[in-house]
Coordinates of C-alpha atoms in Angstrom, one line a residue:
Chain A
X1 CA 123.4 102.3 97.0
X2 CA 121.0 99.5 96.0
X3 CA 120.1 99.1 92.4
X4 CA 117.0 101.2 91.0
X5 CA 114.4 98.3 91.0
X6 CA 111.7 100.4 92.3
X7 CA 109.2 101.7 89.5
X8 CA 107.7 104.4 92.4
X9 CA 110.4 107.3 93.0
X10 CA 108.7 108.7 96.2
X11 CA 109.5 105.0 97.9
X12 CA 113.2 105.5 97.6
X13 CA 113.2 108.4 99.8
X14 CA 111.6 106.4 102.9
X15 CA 113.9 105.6 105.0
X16 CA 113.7 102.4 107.8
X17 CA 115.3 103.2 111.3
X18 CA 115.8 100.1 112.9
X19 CA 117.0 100.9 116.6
X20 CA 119.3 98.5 118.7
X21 CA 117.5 95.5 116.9
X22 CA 118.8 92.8 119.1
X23 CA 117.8 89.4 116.4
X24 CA 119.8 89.8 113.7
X25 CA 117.1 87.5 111.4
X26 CA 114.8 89.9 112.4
X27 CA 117.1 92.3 110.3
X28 CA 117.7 90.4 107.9
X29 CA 112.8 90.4 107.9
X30 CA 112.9 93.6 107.6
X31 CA 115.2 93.5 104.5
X32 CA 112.9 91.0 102.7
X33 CA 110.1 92.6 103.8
X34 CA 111.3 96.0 102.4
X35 CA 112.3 95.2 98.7
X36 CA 109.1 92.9 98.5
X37 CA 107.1 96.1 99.1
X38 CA 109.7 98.6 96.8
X39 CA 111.8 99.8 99.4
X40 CA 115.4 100.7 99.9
X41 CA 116.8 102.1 102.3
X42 CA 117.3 100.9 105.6
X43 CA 119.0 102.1 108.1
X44 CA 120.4 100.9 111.4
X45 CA 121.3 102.4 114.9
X46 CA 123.5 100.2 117.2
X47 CA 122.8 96.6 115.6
X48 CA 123.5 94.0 118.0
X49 CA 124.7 91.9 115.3
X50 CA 125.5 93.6 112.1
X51 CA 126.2 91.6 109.6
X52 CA 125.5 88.4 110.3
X53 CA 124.8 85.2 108.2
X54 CA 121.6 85.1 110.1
X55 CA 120.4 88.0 108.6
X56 CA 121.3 86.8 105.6
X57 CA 119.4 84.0 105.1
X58 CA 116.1 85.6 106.6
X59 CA 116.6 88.1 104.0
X60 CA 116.4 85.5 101.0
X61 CA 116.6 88.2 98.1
X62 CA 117.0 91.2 99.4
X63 CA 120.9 91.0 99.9
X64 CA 121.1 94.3 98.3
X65 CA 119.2 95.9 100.6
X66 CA 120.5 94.1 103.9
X67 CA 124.0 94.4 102.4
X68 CA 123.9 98.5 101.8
X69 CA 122.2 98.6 105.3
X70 CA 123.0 102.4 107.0
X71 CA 125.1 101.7 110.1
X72 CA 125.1 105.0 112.6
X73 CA 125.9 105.3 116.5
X74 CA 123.4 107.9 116.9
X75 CA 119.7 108.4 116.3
X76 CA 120.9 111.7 115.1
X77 CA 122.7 111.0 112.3
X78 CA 120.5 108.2 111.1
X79 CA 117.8 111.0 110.5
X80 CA 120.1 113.4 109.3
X81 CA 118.2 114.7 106.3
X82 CA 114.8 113.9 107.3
X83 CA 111.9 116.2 107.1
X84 CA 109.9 114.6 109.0
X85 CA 110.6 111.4 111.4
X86 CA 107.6 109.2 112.6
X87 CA 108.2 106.7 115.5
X88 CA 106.4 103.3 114.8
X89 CA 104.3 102.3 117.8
X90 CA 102.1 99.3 118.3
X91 CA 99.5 101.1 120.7
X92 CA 97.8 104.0 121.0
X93 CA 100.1 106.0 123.8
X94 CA 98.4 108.1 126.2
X95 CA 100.8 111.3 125.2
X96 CA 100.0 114.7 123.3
X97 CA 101.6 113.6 120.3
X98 CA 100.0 113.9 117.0
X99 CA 99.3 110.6 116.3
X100 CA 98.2 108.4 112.9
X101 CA 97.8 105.0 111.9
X102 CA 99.5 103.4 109.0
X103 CA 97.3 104.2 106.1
X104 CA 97.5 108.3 107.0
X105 CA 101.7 107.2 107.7
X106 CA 101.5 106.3 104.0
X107 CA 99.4 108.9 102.8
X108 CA 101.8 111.6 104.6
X109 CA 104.3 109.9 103.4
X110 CA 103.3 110.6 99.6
X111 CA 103.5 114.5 100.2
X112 CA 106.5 114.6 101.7
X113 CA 108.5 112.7 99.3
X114 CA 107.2 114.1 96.5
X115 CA 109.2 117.2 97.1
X116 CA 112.8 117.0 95.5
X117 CA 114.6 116.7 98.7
X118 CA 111.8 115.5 100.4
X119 CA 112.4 112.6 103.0
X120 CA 110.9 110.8 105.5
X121 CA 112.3 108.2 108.8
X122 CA 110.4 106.0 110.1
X123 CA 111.3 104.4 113.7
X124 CA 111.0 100.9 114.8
X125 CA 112.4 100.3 118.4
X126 CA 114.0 97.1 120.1
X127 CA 112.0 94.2 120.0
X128 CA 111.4 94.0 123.8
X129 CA 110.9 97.7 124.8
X130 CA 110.4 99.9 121.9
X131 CA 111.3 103.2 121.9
X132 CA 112.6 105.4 124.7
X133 CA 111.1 108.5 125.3
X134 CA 114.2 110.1 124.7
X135 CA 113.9 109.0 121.1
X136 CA 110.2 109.5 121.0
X137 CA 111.1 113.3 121.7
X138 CA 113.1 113.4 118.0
X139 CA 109.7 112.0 115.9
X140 CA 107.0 114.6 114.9
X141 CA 104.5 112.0 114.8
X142 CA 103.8 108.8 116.1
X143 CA 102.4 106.1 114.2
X144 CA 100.3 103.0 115.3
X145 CA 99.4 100.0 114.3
X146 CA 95.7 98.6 114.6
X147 CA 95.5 95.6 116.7
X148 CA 94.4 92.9 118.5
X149 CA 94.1 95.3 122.4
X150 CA 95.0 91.9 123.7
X151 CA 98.3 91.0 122.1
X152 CA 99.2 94.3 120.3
X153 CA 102.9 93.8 120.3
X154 CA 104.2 93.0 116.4
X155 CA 107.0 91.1 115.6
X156 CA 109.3 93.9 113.9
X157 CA 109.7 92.5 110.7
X158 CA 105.9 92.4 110.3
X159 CA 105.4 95.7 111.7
X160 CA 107.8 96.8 108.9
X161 CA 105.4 95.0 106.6
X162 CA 102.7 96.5 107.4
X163 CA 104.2 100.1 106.9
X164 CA 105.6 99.2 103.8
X165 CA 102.9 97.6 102.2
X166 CA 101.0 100.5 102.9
X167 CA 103.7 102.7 101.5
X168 CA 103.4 100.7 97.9
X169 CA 99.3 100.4 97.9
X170 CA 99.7 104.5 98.2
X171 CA 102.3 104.5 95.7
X172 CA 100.2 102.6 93.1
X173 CA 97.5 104.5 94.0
X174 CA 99.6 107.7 92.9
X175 CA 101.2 106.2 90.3
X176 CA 97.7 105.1 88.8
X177 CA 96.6 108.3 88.9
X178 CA 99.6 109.4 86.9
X179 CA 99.6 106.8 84.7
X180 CA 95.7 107.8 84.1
X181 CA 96.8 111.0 82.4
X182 CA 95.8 112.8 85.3
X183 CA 98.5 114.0 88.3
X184 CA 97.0 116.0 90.8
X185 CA 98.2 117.0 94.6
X186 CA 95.8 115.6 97.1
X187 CA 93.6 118.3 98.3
X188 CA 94.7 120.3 101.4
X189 CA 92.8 120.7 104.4
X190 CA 92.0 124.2 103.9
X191 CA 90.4 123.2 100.4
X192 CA 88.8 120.3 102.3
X193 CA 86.9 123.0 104.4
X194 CA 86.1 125.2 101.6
X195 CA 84.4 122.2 100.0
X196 CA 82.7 121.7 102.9
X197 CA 81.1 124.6 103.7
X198 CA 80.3 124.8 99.9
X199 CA 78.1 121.7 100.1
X200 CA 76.4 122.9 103.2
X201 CA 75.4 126.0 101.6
X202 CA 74.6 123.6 97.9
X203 CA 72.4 121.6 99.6
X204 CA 70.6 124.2 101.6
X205 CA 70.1 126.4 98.3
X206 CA 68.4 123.5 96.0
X207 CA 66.1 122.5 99.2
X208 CA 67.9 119.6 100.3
X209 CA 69.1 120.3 103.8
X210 CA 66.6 122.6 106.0
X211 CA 69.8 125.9 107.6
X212 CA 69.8 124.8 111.1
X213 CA 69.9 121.0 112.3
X214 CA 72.5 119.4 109.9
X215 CA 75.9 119.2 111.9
X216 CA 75.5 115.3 112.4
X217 CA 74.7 115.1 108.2
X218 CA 77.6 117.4 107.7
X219 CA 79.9 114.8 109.6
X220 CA 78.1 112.5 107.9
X221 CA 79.3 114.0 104.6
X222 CA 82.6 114.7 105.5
X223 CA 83.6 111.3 106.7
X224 CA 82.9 110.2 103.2
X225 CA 84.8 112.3 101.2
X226 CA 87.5 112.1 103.7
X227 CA 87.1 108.3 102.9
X228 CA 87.9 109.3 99.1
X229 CA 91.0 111.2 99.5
X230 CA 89.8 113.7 97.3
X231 CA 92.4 115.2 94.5
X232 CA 92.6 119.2 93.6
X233 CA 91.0 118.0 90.2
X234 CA 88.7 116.0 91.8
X235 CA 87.4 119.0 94.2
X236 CA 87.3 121.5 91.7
X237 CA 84.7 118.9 89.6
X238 CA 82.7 118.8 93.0
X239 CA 82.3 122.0 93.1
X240 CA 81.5 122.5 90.1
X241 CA 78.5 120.1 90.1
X242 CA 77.3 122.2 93.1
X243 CA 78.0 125.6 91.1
X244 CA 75.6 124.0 88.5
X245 CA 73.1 123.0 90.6
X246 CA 73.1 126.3 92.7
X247 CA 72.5 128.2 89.2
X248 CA 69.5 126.2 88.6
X249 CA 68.2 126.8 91.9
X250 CA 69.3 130.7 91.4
X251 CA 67.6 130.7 88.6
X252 CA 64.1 129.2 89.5
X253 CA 64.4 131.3 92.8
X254 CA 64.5 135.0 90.8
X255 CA 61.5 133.5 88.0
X256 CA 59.3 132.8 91.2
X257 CA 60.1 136.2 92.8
X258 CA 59.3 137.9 89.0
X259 CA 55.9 136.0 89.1
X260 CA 55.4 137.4 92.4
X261 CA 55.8 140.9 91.5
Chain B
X1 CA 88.8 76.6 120.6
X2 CA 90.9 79.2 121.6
X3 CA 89.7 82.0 124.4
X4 CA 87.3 84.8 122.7
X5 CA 90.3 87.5 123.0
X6 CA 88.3 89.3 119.8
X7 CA 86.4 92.1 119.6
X8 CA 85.5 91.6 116.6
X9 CA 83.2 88.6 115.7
X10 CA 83.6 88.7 111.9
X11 CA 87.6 87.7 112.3
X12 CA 86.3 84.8 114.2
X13 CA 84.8 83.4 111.2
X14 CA 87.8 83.8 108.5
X15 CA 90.0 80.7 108.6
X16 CA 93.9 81.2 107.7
X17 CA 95.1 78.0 105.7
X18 CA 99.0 76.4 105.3
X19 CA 99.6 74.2 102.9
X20 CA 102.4 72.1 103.3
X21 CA 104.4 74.7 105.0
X22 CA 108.1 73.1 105.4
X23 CA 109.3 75.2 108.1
X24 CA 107.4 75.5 111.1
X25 CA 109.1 78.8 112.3
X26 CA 107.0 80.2 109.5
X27 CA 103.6 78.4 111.2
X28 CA 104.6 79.5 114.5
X29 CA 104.8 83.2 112.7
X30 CA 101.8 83.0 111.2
X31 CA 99.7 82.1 114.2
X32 CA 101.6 85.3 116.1
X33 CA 100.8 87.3 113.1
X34 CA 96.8 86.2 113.4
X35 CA 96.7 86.9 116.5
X36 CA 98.2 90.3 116.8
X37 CA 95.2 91.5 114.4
X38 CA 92.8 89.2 116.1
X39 CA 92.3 85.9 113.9
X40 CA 92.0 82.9 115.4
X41 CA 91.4 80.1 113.5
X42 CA 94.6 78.7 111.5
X43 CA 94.4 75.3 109.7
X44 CA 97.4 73.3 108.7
X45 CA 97.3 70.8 105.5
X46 CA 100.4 68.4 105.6
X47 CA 102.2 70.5 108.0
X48 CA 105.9 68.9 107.6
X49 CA 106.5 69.5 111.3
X50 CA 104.0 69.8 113.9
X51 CA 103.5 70.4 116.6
X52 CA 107.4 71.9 117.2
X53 CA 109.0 73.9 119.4
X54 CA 110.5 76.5 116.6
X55 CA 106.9 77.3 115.6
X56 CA 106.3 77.6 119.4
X57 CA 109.0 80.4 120.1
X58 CA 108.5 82.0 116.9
X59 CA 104.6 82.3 118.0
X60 CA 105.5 83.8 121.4
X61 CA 102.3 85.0 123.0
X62 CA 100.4 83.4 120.3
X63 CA 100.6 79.5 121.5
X64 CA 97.0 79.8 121.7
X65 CA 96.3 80.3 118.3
X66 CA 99.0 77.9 117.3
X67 CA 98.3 74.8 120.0
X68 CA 94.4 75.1 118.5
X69 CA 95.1 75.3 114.7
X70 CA 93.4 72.2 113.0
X71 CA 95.6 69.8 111.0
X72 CA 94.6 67.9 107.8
X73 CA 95.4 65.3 105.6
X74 CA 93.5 67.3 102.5
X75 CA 92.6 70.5 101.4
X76 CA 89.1 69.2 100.8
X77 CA 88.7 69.1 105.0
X78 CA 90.1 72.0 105.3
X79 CA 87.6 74.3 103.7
X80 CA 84.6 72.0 104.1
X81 CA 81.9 74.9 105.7
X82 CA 83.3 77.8 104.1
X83 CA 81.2 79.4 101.7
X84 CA 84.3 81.0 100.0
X85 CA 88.0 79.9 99.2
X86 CA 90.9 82.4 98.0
X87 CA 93.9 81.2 96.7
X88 CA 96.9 84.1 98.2
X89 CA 99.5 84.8 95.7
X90 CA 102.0 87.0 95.5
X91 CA 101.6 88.2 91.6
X92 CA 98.9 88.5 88.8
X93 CA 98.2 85.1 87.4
X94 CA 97.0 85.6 83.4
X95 CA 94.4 82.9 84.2
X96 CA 90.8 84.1 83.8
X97 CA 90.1 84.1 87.4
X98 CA 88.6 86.2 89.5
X99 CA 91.6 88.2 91.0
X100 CA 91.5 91.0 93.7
X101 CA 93.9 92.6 95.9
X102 CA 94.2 92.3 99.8
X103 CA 91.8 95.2 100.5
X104 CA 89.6 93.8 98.1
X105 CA 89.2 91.0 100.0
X106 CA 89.2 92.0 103.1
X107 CA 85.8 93.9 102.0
X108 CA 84.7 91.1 100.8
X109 CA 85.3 89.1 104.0
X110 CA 83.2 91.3 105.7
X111 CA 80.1 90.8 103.6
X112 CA 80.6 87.3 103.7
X113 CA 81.3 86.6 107.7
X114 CA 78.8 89.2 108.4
X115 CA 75.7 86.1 107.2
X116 CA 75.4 84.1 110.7
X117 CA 77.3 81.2 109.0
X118 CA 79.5 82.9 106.9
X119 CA 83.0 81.5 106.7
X120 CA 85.7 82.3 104.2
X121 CA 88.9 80.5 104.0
X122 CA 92.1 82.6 102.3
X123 CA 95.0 79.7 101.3
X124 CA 98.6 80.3 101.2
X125 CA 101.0 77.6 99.6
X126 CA 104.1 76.4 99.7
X127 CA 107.2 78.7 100.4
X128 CA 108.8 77.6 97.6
X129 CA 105.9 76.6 95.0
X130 CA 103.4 78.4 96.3
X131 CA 99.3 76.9 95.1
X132 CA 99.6 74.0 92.7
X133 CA 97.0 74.2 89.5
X134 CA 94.6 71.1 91.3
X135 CA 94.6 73.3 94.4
X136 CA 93.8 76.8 92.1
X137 CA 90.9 75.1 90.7
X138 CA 89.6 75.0 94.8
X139 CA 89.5 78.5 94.8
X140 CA 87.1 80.7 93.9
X141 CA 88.7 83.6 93.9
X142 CA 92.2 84.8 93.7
X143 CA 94.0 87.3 95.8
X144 CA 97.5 89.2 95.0
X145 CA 99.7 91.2 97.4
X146 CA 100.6 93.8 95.4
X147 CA 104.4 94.2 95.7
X148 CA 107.8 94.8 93.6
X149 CA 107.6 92.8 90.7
X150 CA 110.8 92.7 90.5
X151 CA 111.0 90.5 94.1
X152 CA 107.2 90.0 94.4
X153 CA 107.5 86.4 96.6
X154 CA 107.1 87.7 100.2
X155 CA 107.9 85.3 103.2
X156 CA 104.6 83.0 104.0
X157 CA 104.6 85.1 107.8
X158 CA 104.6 88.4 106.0
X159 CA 101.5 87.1 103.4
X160 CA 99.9 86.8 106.3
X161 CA 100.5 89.7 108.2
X162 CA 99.1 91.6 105.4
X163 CA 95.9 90.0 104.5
X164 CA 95.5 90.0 108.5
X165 CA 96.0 94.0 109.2
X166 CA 93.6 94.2 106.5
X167 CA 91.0 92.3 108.1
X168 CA 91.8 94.1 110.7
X169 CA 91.3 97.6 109.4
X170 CA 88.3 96.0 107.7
X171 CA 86.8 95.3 110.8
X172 CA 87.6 98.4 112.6
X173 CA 86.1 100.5 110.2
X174 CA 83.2 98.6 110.0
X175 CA 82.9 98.6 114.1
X176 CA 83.3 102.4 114.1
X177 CA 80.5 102.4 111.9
X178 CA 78.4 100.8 114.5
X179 CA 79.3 102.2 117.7
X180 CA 78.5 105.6 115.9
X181 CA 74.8 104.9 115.7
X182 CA 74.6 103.5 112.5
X183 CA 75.2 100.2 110.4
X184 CA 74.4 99.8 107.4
X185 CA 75.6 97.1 104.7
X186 CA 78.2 98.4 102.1
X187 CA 76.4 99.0 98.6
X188 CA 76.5 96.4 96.2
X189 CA 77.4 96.6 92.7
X190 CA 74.2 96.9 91.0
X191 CA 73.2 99.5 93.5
X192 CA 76.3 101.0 92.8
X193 CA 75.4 100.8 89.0
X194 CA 72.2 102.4 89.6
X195 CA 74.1 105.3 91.6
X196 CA 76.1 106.0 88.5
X197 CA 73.5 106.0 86.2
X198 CA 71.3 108.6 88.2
X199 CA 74.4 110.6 89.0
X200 CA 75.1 111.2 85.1
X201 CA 71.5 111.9 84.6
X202 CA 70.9 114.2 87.2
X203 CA 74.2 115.9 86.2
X204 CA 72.9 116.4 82.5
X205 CA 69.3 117.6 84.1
X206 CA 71.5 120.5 85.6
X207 CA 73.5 121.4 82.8
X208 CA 76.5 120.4 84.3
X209 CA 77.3 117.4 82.1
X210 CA 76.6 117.3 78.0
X211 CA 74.4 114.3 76.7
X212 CA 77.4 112.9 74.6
X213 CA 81.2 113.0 75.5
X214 CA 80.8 112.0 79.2
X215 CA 82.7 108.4 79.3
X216 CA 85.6 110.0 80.8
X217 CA 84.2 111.9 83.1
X218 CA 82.1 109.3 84.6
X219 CA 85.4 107.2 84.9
X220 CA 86.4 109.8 87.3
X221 CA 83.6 109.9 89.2
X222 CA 83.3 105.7 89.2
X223 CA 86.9 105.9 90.7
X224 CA 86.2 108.8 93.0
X225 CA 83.0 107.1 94.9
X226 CA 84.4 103.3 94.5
X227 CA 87.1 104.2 96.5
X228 CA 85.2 105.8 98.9
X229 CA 83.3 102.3 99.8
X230 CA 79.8 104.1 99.9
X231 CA 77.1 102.3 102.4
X232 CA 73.5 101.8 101.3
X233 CA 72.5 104.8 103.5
X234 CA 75.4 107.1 101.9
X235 CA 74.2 106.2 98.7
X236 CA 70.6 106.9 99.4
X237 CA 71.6 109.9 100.6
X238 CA 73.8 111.0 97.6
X239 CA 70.7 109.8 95.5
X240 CA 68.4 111.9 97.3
X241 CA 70.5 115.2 96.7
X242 CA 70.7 114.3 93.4
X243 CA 66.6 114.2 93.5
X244 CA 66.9 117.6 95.1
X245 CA 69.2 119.1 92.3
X246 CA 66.6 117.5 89.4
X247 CA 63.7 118.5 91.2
X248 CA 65.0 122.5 90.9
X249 CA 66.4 122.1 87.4
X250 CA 62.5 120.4 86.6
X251 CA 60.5 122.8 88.0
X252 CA 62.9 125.9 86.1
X253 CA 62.1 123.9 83.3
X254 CA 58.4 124.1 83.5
X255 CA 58.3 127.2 84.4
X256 CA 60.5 128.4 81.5
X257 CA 58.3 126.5 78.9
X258 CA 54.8 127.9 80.4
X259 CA 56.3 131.4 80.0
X260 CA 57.1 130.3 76.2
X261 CA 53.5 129.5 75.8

């Protein structure tokens, strides 16, 4: 194991699956790349060249990472473990797969290791073909990488960056939030919908939005709160403020129908 | 030039600049890296070697980007037409500078390359010294990768990579906008301001919030829409539910003090 340098638990229990990497300094990237961004463990299936003084020197710092490197025959045992496995992918792929980019990678990521035994893989395949479908069978999700449509193939190392950088911005972000005072799961997508439908029926009750002709607003609306990656806490305080203002609007609703009478 | 492979014309405008880069396998990675989230335009000061064939393999389907970079003799040249300089480092300086993270910049690159002349230049320095103090004192902003402070200096490629997928992301999200119908500039501060201020307002008018004691809370809600990067139109809407939700608790109001009289 690699010292505990890492101030963000959850990033320990991400695990890098390099497949068949055939460049040992790419290796050796990766490494650098990972322990610059908080990660530890990496893990390799079939290295060409394994260890190598190559790898070494691309990995500057991060010995102790490269040097306590995961060496396995199999895809199988490298996700031994695993809750869920994601295979990295620089394009969109034409497949029914449930797909994300890196930033929902990260954000998944979060949840799942935030369970005690909670772990997640994530798989980079060779440099010149990727990942087999074979292998692409064993991932749950595949996860792409926004890019240039023109020249959308990463080098692996900096395809490993951009994962783990993600993987430490949502960490902070977490950690942040802790540090705050305040810990709170993200809301789930059920509670999303409740929300939802709870500001539809808010607006339409203080005279804001007319009932029919408002399913492009309500998209409207949900793409930014989906933008905020709304908390339990922070849902329940939404919902609160539309409680409040439906009272008011309750309220001025039965005076006027007491006038009437 | 290079060949308009971009879909995206505000990474056309944002210039990547070397300083004094000593190995040119880390120039020919950086102009790979830019091109793989579509930037174009690299700029070398004091190169110490090139052009060379190490940056050339290292940049493999980027030679474009690399064979067009400009070269010069002083930083001064380098950023002459951009309205804004950031200095990339890899930590927190304590210098009173104006410091923000990656995704913080790349939303402010956006703003900036959206004016018709708008250029901004982000600088990286040396691999092993990184921006001297003269060379600071360019830059009008500084920018931080946040990483493991225990091994916070990332490889010059990697910087790179990450401000560039942010750009990237940056861009998509702001060419999503557009294709769906609707583009509108993000909100600034001061609007922002004024958003805050008529959100606690409106929330005392419907007895949600109490006058006093509400610092806290409004730090939530500051976080909550900041990091949901609110356009001018989402905030005019937000503000006009807000006028909805007074207008109700105002008219209960009136009506409760006439039936007082």
């Amino acid at each position: 194991m690699t010292e505990d340098y890492t101030t963000h638990p959850n990033l320990a229990k991400i695990k890098i699956v390099l497949i068949e990497t055939s460049h040992p300094g790419n290796i050796g990237a990766v490494a650098r790349a990972m322990k610059n961004m908080g990660l530890s463990q990496l893990v390799l299936v079939n290295p060409k060249e394994y260890p190598s003084q190559v790898a070494s020197a691309r990995a500057s710092s991060a010995a102790d990472v490269l040097n306590s490197a995961q060496v396995f025959a199999t895809l199988e045992e490298a996700v031994a473990g695993c809750q869920v496995v994601v295979g990295a992918s620089a394009r969109l792929r034409k497949v029914s797969w449930p797909q994300m980019d890196v930033r929902e990678t990260a954000a998944m990521a979060m949840q799942i290791t935030d369970a005690q035994d909670g772990q997640i893989a994530i798989l980079f395949g060779r440099e010149d073909s990727g990942l087999s479908n074979l292998e692409m069978d064993k991932c749950h999700y595949l996860a792409h990488i926004p890019s240039n449509p023109h020249y959308s193939s990463l080098n692996i190392a900096a395809a490993v960056q951009v994962f783990a950088y993600e993987f430490l911005m949502a960490a902070n972000l977490k950690n942040e939030a802790e540090l705050k005072g305040y810990k709170h799961d993200l809301a789930t997508a059920e509670q999303l919908e409740g929300f939802y439908q709870h500001l539809q029926q808010g607006l339409i009750d203080i005279a804001f939005l007319e009932t029919a002709k408002n399913t492009r607003f309500m998209r409207r609306m949900r793409r930014l709160f989906n933008r905020a990656q709304l908390d339990v806490r922070e849902l329940d305080i939404l919902r609160g403020i539309l409680t409040a203002a439906q009272r008011q609007a309750q309220k001025l609703k039965s005076l006027l129908e007491s006038k009437d009478v």
